[in-house]
Coordinates of C-alpha atoms and ligand atoms in Angstrom, one line a residue:
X1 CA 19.1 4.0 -95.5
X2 CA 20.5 1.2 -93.6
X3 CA 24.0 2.5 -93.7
X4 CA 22.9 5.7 -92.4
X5 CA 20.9 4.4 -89.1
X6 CA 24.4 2.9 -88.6
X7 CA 26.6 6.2 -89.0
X8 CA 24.1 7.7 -86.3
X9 CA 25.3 4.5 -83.9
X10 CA 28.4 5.5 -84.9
X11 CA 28.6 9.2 -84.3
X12 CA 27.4 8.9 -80.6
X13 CA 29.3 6.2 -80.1
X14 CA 30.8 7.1 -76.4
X15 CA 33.9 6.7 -76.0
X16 CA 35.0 4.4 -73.2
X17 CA 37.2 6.1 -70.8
X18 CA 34.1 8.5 -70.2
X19 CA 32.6 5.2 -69.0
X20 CA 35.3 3.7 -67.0
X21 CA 34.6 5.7 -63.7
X22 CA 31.2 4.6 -63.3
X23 CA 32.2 1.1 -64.3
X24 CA 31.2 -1.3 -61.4
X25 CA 34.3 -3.1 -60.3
X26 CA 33.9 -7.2 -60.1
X27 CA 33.9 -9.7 -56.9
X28 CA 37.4 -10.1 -55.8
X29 CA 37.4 -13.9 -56.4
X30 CA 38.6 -16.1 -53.6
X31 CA 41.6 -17.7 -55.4
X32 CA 44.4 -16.7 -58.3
X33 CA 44.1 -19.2 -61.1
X34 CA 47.3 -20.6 -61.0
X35 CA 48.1 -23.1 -63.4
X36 CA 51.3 -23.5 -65.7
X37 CA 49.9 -21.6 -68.5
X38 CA 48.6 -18.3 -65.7
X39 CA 51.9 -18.9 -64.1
X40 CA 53.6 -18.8 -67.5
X41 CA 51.9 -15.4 -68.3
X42 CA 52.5 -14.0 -64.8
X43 CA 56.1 -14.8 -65.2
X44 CA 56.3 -13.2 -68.4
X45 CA 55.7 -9.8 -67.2
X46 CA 56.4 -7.6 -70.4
X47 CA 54.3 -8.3 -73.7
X48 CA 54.0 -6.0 -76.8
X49 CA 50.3 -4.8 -77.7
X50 CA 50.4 -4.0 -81.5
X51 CA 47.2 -1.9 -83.1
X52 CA 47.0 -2.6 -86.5
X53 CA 44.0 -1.7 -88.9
X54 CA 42.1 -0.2 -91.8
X55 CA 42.1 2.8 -89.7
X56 CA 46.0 2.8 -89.7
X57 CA 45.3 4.1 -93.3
X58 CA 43.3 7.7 -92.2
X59 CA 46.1 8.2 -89.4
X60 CA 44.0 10.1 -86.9
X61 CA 43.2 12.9 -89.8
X62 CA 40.2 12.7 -91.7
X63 CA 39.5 15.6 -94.1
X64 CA 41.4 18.1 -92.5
X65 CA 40.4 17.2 -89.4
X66 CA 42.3 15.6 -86.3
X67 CA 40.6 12.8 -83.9
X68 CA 42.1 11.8 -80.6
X69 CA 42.7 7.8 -80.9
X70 CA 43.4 6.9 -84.3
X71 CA 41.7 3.8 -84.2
X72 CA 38.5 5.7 -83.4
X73 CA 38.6 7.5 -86.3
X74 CA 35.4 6.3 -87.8
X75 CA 32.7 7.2 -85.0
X76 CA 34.6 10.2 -84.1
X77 CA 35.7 11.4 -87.3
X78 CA 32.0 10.6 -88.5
X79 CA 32.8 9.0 -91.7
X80 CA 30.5 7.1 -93.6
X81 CA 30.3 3.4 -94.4
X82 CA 31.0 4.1 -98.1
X83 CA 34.1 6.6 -97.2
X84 CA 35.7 4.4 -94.3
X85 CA 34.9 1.1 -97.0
X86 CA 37.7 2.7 -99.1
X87 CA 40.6 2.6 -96.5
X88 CA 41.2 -1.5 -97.4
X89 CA 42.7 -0.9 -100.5
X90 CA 45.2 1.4 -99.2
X91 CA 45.8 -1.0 -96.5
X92 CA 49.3 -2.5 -98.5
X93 CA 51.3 -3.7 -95.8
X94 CA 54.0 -3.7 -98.2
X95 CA 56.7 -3.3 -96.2
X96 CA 55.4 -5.7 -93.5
X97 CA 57.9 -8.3 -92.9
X98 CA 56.5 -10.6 -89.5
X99 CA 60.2 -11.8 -88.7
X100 CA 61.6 -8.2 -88.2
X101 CA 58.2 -7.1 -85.8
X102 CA 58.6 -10.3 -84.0
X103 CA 62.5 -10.0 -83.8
X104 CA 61.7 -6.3 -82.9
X105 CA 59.3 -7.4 -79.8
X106 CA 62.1 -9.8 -78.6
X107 CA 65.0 -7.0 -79.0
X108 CA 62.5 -4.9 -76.8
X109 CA 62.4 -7.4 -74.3
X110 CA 58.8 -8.8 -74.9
X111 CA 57.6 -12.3 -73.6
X112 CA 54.7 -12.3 -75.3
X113 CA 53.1 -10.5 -78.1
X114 CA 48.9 -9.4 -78.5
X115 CA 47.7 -8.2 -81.9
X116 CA 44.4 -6.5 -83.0
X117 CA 42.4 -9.1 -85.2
X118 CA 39.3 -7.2 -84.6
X119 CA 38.9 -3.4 -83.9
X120 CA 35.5 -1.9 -83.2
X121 CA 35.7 -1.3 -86.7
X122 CA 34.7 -4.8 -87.4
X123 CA 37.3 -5.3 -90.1
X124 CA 39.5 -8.6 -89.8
X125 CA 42.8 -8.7 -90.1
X126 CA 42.6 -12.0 -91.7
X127 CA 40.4 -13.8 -94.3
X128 CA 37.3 -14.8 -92.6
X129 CA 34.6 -17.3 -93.8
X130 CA 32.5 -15.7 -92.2
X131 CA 32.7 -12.0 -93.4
X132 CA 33.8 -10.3 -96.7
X133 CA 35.0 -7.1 -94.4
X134 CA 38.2 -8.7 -93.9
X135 CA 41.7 -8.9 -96.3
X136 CA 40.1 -9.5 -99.3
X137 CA 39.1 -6.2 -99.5
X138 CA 42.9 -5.0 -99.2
X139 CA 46.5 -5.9 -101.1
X140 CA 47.9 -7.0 -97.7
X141 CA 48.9 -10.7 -97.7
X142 CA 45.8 -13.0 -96.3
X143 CA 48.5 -14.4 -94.0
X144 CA 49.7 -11.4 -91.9
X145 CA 48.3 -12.9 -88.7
X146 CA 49.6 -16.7 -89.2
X147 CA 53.3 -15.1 -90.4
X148 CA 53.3 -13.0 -87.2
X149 CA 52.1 -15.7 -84.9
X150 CA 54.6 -18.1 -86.1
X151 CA 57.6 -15.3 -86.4
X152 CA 56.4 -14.2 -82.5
X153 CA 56.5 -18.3 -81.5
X154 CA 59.7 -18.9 -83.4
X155 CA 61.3 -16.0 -81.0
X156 CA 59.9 -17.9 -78.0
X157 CA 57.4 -15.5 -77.3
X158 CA 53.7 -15.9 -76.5
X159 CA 50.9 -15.1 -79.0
X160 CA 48.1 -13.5 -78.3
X161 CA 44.9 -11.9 -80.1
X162 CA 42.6 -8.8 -79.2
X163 CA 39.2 -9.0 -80.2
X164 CA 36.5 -6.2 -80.1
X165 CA 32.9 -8.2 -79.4
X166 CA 31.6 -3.9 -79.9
X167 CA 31.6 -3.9 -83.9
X168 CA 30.6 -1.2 -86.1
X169 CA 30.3 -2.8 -89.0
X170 CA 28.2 -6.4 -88.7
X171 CA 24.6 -5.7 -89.4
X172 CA 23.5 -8.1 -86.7
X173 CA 25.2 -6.7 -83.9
X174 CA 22.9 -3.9 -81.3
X175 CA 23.6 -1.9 -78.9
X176 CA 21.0 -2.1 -77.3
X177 CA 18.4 -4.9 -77.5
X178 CA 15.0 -3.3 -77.4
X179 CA 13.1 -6.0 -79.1
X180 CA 13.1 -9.9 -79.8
X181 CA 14.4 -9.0 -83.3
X182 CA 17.5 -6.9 -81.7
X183 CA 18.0 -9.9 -79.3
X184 CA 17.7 -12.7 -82.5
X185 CA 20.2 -10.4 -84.3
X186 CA 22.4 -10.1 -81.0
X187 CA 22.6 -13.8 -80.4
X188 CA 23.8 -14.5 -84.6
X189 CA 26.2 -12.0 -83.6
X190 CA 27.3 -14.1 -80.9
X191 CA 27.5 -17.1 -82.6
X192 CA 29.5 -15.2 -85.6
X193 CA 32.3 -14.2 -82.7
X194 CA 32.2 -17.8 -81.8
X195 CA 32.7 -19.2 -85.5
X196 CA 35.6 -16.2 -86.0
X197 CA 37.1 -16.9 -82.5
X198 CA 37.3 -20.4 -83.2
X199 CA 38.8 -20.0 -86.4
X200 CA 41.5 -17.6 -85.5
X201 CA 42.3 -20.9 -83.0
X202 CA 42.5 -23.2 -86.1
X203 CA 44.3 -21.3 -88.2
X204 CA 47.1 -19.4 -86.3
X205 CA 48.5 -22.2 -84.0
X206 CA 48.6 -21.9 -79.8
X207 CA 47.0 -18.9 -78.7
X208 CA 47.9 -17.9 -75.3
X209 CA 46.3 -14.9 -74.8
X210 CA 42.7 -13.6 -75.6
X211 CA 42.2 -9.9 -75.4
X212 CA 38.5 -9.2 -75.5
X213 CA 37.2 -5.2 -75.2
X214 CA 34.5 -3.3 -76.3
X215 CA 31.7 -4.7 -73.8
X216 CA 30.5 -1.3 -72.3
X217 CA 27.3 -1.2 -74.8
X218 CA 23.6 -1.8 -73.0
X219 CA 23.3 -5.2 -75.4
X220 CA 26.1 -7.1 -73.8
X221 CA 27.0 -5.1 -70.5
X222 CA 23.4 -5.7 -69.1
X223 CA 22.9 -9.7 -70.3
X224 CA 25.8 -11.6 -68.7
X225 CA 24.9 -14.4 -69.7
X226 CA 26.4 -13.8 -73.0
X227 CA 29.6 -13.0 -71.4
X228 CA 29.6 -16.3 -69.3
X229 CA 28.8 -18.6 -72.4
X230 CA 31.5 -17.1 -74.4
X231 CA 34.4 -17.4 -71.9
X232 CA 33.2 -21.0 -71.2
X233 CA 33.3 -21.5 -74.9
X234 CA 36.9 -19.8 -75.3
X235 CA 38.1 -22.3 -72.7
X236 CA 36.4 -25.0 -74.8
X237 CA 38.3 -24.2 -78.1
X238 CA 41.7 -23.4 -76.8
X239 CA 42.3 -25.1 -73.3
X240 CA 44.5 -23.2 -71.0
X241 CA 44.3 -19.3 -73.0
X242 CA 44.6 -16.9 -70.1
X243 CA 41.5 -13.9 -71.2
X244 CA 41.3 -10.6 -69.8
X245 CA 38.2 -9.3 -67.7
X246 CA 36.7 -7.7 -71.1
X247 CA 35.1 -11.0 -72.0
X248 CA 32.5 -10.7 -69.0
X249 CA 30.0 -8.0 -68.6
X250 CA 32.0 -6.5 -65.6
X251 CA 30.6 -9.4 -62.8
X252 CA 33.9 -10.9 -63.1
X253 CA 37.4 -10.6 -63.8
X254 CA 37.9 -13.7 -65.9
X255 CA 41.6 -14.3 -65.3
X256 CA 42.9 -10.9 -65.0
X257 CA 41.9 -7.5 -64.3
X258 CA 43.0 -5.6 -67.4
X259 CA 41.0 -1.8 -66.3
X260 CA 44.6 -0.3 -65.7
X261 CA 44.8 1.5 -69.3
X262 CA 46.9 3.9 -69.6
X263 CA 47.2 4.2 -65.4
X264 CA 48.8 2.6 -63.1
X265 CA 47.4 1.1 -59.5
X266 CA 49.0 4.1 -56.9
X267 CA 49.5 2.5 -53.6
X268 CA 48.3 -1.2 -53.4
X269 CA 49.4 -4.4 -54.4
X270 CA 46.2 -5.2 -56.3
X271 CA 44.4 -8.0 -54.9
X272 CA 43.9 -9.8 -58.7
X273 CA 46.4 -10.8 -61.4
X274 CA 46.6 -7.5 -63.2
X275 CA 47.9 -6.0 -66.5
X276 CA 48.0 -2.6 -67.5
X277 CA 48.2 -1.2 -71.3
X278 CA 49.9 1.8 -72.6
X279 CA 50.6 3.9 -75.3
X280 CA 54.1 5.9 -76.3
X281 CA 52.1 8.8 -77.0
X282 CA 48.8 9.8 -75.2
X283 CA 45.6 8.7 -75.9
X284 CA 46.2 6.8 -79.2
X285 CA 46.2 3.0 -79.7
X286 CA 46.4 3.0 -83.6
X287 CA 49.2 5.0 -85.9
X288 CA 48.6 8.8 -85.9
X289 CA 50.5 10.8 -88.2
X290 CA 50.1 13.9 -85.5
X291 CA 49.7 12.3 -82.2
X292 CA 47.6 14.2 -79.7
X293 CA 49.2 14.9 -76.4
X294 CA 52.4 16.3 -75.4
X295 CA 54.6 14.3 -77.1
X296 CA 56.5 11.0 -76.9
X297 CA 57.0 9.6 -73.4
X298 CA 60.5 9.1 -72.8
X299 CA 62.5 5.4 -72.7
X300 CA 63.4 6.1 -68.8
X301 CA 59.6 6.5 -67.9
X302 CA 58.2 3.6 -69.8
X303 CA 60.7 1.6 -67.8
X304 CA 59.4 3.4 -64.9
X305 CA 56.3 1.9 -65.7
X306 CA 57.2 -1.7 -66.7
X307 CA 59.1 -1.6 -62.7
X308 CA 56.2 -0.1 -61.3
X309 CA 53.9 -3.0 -62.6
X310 CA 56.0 -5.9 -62.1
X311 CA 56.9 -4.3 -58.2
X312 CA 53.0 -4.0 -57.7
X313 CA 52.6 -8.2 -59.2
X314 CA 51.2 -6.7 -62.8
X315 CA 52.3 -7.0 -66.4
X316 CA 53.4 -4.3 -68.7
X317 CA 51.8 -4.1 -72.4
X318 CA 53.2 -1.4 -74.2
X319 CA 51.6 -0.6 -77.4
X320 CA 53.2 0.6 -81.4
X321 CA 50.6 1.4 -83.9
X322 CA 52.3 0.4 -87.3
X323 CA 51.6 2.3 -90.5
X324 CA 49.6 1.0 -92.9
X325 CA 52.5 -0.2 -95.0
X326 CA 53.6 -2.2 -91.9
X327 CA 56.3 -0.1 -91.1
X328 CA 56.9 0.6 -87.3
X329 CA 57.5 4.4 -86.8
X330 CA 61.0 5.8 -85.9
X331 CA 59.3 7.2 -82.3
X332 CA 58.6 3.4 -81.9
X333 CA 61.1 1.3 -82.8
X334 CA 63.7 4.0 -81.1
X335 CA 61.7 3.7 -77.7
X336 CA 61.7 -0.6 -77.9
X337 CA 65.5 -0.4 -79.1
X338 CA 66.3 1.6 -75.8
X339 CA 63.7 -0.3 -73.6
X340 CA 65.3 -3.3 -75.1
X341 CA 69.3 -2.7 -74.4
X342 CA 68.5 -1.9 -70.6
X343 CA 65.9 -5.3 -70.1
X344 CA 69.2 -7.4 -72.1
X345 CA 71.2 -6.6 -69.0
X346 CA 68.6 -6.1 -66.1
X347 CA 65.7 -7.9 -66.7
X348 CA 66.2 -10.2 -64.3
X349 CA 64.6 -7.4 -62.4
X350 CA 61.5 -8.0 -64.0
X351 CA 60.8 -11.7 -65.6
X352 CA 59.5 -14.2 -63.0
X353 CA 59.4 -12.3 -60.2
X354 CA 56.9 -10.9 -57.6
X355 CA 56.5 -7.4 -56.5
X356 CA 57.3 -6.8 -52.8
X357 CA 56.5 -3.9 -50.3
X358 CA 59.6 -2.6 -48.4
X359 CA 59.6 0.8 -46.4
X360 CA 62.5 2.7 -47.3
X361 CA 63.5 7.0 -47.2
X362 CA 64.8 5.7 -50.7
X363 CA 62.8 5.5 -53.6
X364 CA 62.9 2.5 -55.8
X365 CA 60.8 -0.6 -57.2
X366 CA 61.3 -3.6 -55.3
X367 CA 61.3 -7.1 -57.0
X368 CA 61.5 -10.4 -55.8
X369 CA 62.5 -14.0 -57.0
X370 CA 63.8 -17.2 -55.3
X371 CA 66.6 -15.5 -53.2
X372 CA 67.3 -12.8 -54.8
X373 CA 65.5 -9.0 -54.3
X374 CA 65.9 -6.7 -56.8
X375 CA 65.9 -2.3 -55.5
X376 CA 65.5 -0.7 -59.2
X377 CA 66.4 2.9 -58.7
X378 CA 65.4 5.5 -61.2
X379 CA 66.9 7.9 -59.1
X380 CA 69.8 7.8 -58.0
X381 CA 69.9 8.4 -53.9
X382 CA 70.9 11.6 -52.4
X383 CA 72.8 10.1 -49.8
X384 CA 75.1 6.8 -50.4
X385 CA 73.3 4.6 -47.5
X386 CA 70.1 2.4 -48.0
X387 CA 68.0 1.3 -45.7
X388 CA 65.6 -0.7 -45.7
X389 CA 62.3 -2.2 -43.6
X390 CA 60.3 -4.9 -44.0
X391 CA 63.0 -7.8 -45.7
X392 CA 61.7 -11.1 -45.4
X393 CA 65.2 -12.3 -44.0
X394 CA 68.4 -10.9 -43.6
X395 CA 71.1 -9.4 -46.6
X396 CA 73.5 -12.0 -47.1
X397 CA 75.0 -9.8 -49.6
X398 CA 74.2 -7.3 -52.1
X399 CA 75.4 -5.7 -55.3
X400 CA 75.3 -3.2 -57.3
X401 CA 74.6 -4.3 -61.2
X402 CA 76.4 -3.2 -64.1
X403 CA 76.1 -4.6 -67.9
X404 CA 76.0 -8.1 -66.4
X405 CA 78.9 -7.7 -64.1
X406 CA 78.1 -7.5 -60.8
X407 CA 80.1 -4.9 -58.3
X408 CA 79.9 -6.1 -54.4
X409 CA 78.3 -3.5 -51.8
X410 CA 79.0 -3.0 -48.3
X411 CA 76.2 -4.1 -46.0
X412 CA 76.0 -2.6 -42.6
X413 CA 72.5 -4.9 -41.1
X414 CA 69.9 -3.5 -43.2
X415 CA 71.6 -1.0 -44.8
X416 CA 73.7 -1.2 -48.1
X417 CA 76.5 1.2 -48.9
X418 CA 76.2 2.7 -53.1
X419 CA 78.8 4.2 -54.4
X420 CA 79.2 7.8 -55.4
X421 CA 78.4 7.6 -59.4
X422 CA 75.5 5.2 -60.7
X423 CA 76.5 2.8 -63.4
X424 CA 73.6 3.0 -65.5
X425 CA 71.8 6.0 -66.8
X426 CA 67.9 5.2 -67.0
X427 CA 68.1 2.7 -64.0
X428 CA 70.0 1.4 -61.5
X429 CA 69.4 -2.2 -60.1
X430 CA 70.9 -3.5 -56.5
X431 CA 70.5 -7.1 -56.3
X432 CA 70.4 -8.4 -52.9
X433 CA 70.9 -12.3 -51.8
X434 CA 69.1 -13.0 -47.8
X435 CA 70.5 -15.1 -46.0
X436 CA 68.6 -18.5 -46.1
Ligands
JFZ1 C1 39.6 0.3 -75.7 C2 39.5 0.7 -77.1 O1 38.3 1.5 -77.3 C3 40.7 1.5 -77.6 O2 40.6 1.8 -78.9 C4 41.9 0.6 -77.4 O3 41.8 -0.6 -78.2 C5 42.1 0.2 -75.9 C6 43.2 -0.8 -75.7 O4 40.8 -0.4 -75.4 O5 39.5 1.5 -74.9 C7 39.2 1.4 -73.5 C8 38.5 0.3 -73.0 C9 38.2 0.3 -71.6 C10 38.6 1.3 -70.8 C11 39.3 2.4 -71.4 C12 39.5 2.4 -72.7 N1 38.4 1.2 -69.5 O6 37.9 0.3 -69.0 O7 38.9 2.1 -68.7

């Protein structure tokens, strides 16, 4: 009986980006955190979201019939407790191997790396004192997490973990809290997120990153309170972890301001640190064996994207949704191989530096760090002169980059001369030195 008021939850379960538009929008807040570990995380720019699940094992197809997002599966596939409590066991991750994902996420050009531990499933993708719907329900290796945090660190990349406080599965979590009972089972639930968030700190080494989501439902958006205690309490048990605006019930933006899913910001430099997510398909975060959409966005426009953050001050997390069997999909591991070779040469463009706004007839992204500005053109100009408004100094001299060579360009004031034929054939990047 139970299980079945639960399904019901689950079937109306709304799904989030219906909410977003009507989601209030925080206080700006006076000042950027800016610490080493903030300035670490700004500087690292490009990170590699990775959704990884029981609901990896459905694939977005549940008898016959196709969901959106794959890791939705559940509440919009309406399956049971007693159906979706067989997906463990085909959850092998037998061909998982955490050195090649992590050496993957570093041939992409990642600085940092953000797995799902806990989906709005509820399952955990570790062994949990605290919960049976974890591993040991699966033949995947109790370890997973600890192997990939340590692989991602050995790589000298960041680690960081997503957590879902919405959970389909605990019986003490509400969604809405209509009684003192529904508020007594809300606040155990709070303390089990506490216990699991502070054993995910003890057991997989320095966390640098929590991703919190799932906070849209009446229980939690409308008492923030809760929201407040548990970010104090995340500070608490890992000192210096930079968390995303999804731990607070939308009255503040924590550290960052991480509402730009699958969008990005159009015309301003957004006044908060900032970090949109994305998908290689459309609207799918887990694996889908039939994505929906129209088709596989292309290496040149996820670039596009990764510029367009870091020229606007934001980070880039681009998202793979690994098979069950912990294999990363051709589609995927093609699209970081070729996002990968161009950030080898011309990431420079992008790592540790600050987004600028230059007026120009030209279109490019415009980067800047110490002395140096970077013009990324995805286009290549229609005309071979440049010019451009709004430097904070004058071009001492500027270049046109090429596989780590560097070929000089002839400057005329504010103007810089390309050549004919582009170099590079997803992007272009002119790096230009002011004079001091
Ligand atoms: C959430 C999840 O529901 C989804 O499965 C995925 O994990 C994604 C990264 O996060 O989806 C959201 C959450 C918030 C918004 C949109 C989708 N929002 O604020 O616009």
């Amino acid at each position: 009986m139970k299980s079945l008021v639960r399904f019901t939850l689950v079937g109306l379960a709304i799904v989030p980006s219906l909410l977003a538009a009507q989601t209030p929008k925080p206080p700006i807040p006076t000042a950027r955190r800016e610490d080493a570990a903030m300035n670490k995380w700004r500087e690292n720019r490009f990170g590699l979201f990775i959704h990884w699940g029981v609901y990896s094992v459905p694939g977005g197809i549940w008898n016959g019939k196709r969901v959106g997002a794959a890791e939705w599966i559940q509440a919009q596939g309406k399956i049971s407790p007693i159906d979706y409590a067989k997906f463990p066991a085909d959850f092998t991750a037998k061909n998982f191997n955490a050195k090649n994902w992590a050496k993957a996420a570093k041939q992409m050009g990642a600085k940092y790396v953000v797995i799902t531990t806990k989906h709005h499933d509820g399952f955990c993708l570790w062994d949990s004192k605290y919960t049976d719907w974890d591993l040991q329900k699966s033949p995947a290796p109790k370890d997973l997490l600890k192997q990939l945090a340590d692989a991602v660190r050995a790589e000298g990349m960041d680690f960081g973990v997503y957590y879902s406080i919405l959970d389909w599965h605990h019986p003490d979590y509400r969604t809405n809290l209509k009684s003192d009972a529904d508020r007594k089972a809300f606040e155990r639930y709070i303390v089990y997120m506490k216990s699991q968030l502070k054993e995910l700190v003890d057991t997989l080494g320095p966390i640098k990153v929590f991703w919190f989501d799932g906070r849209w439902e009446p229980s939690y958006k409308e008492n923030p309170t809760y929201g407040a205690d548990l970010e104090k309490y995340c500070r608490q048990i890992c000192p210096g972890v930079v968390i995303n605006d999804r731990i607070r019930a939308y009255d503040s933006y924590a550290d960052y301001d991480s509402g730009y899913e699958r969008k990005l910001p159009e015309n301003e430099l957004p006044p908060v640190n900032w970090e949109a997510c994305m998908t290689m398909p459309e609207g799918t975060w887990g694996y889908h064996s039939d994505p929906p959409g129209n088709g596989w966005k292309t290496p040149q426009t996820l670039l596009n994207m990764l510029l367009k953050c870091a020229s606007k001050n934001g980070n880039f997390l681009l998202n793979i949704g690994p098979k069950p069997d912990g294999t990363i999909r051709k589609e995927e591991a093609e699209r970081m191989k070729a996002v990968g070779e161009w950030m080898r040469f011309y990431g420079n463009a992008v790592y540790g530096t600050q987004g600028l706004v230059l007026k120009s007839t030209t279109k490019f992204y415009a980067t800047r760090k110490k002395d140096s500005i970077y013009l990324t053109f995805f286009e290549w100009p229609e005309t071979d002169r440049v010019t451009i408004e709004g430097l904070p100094s004058n071009i001492a001299s500027a270049q046109l980059l090429d596989h780590g060579k560097g070929s000089g360009l002839k400057v005329e004031g504010n103007t810089i001369i390309l050549p004919m034929t582009p170099p590079e054939k997803l992007a272009n990047v002119v790096e230009i030195k002011l004079k001091q």
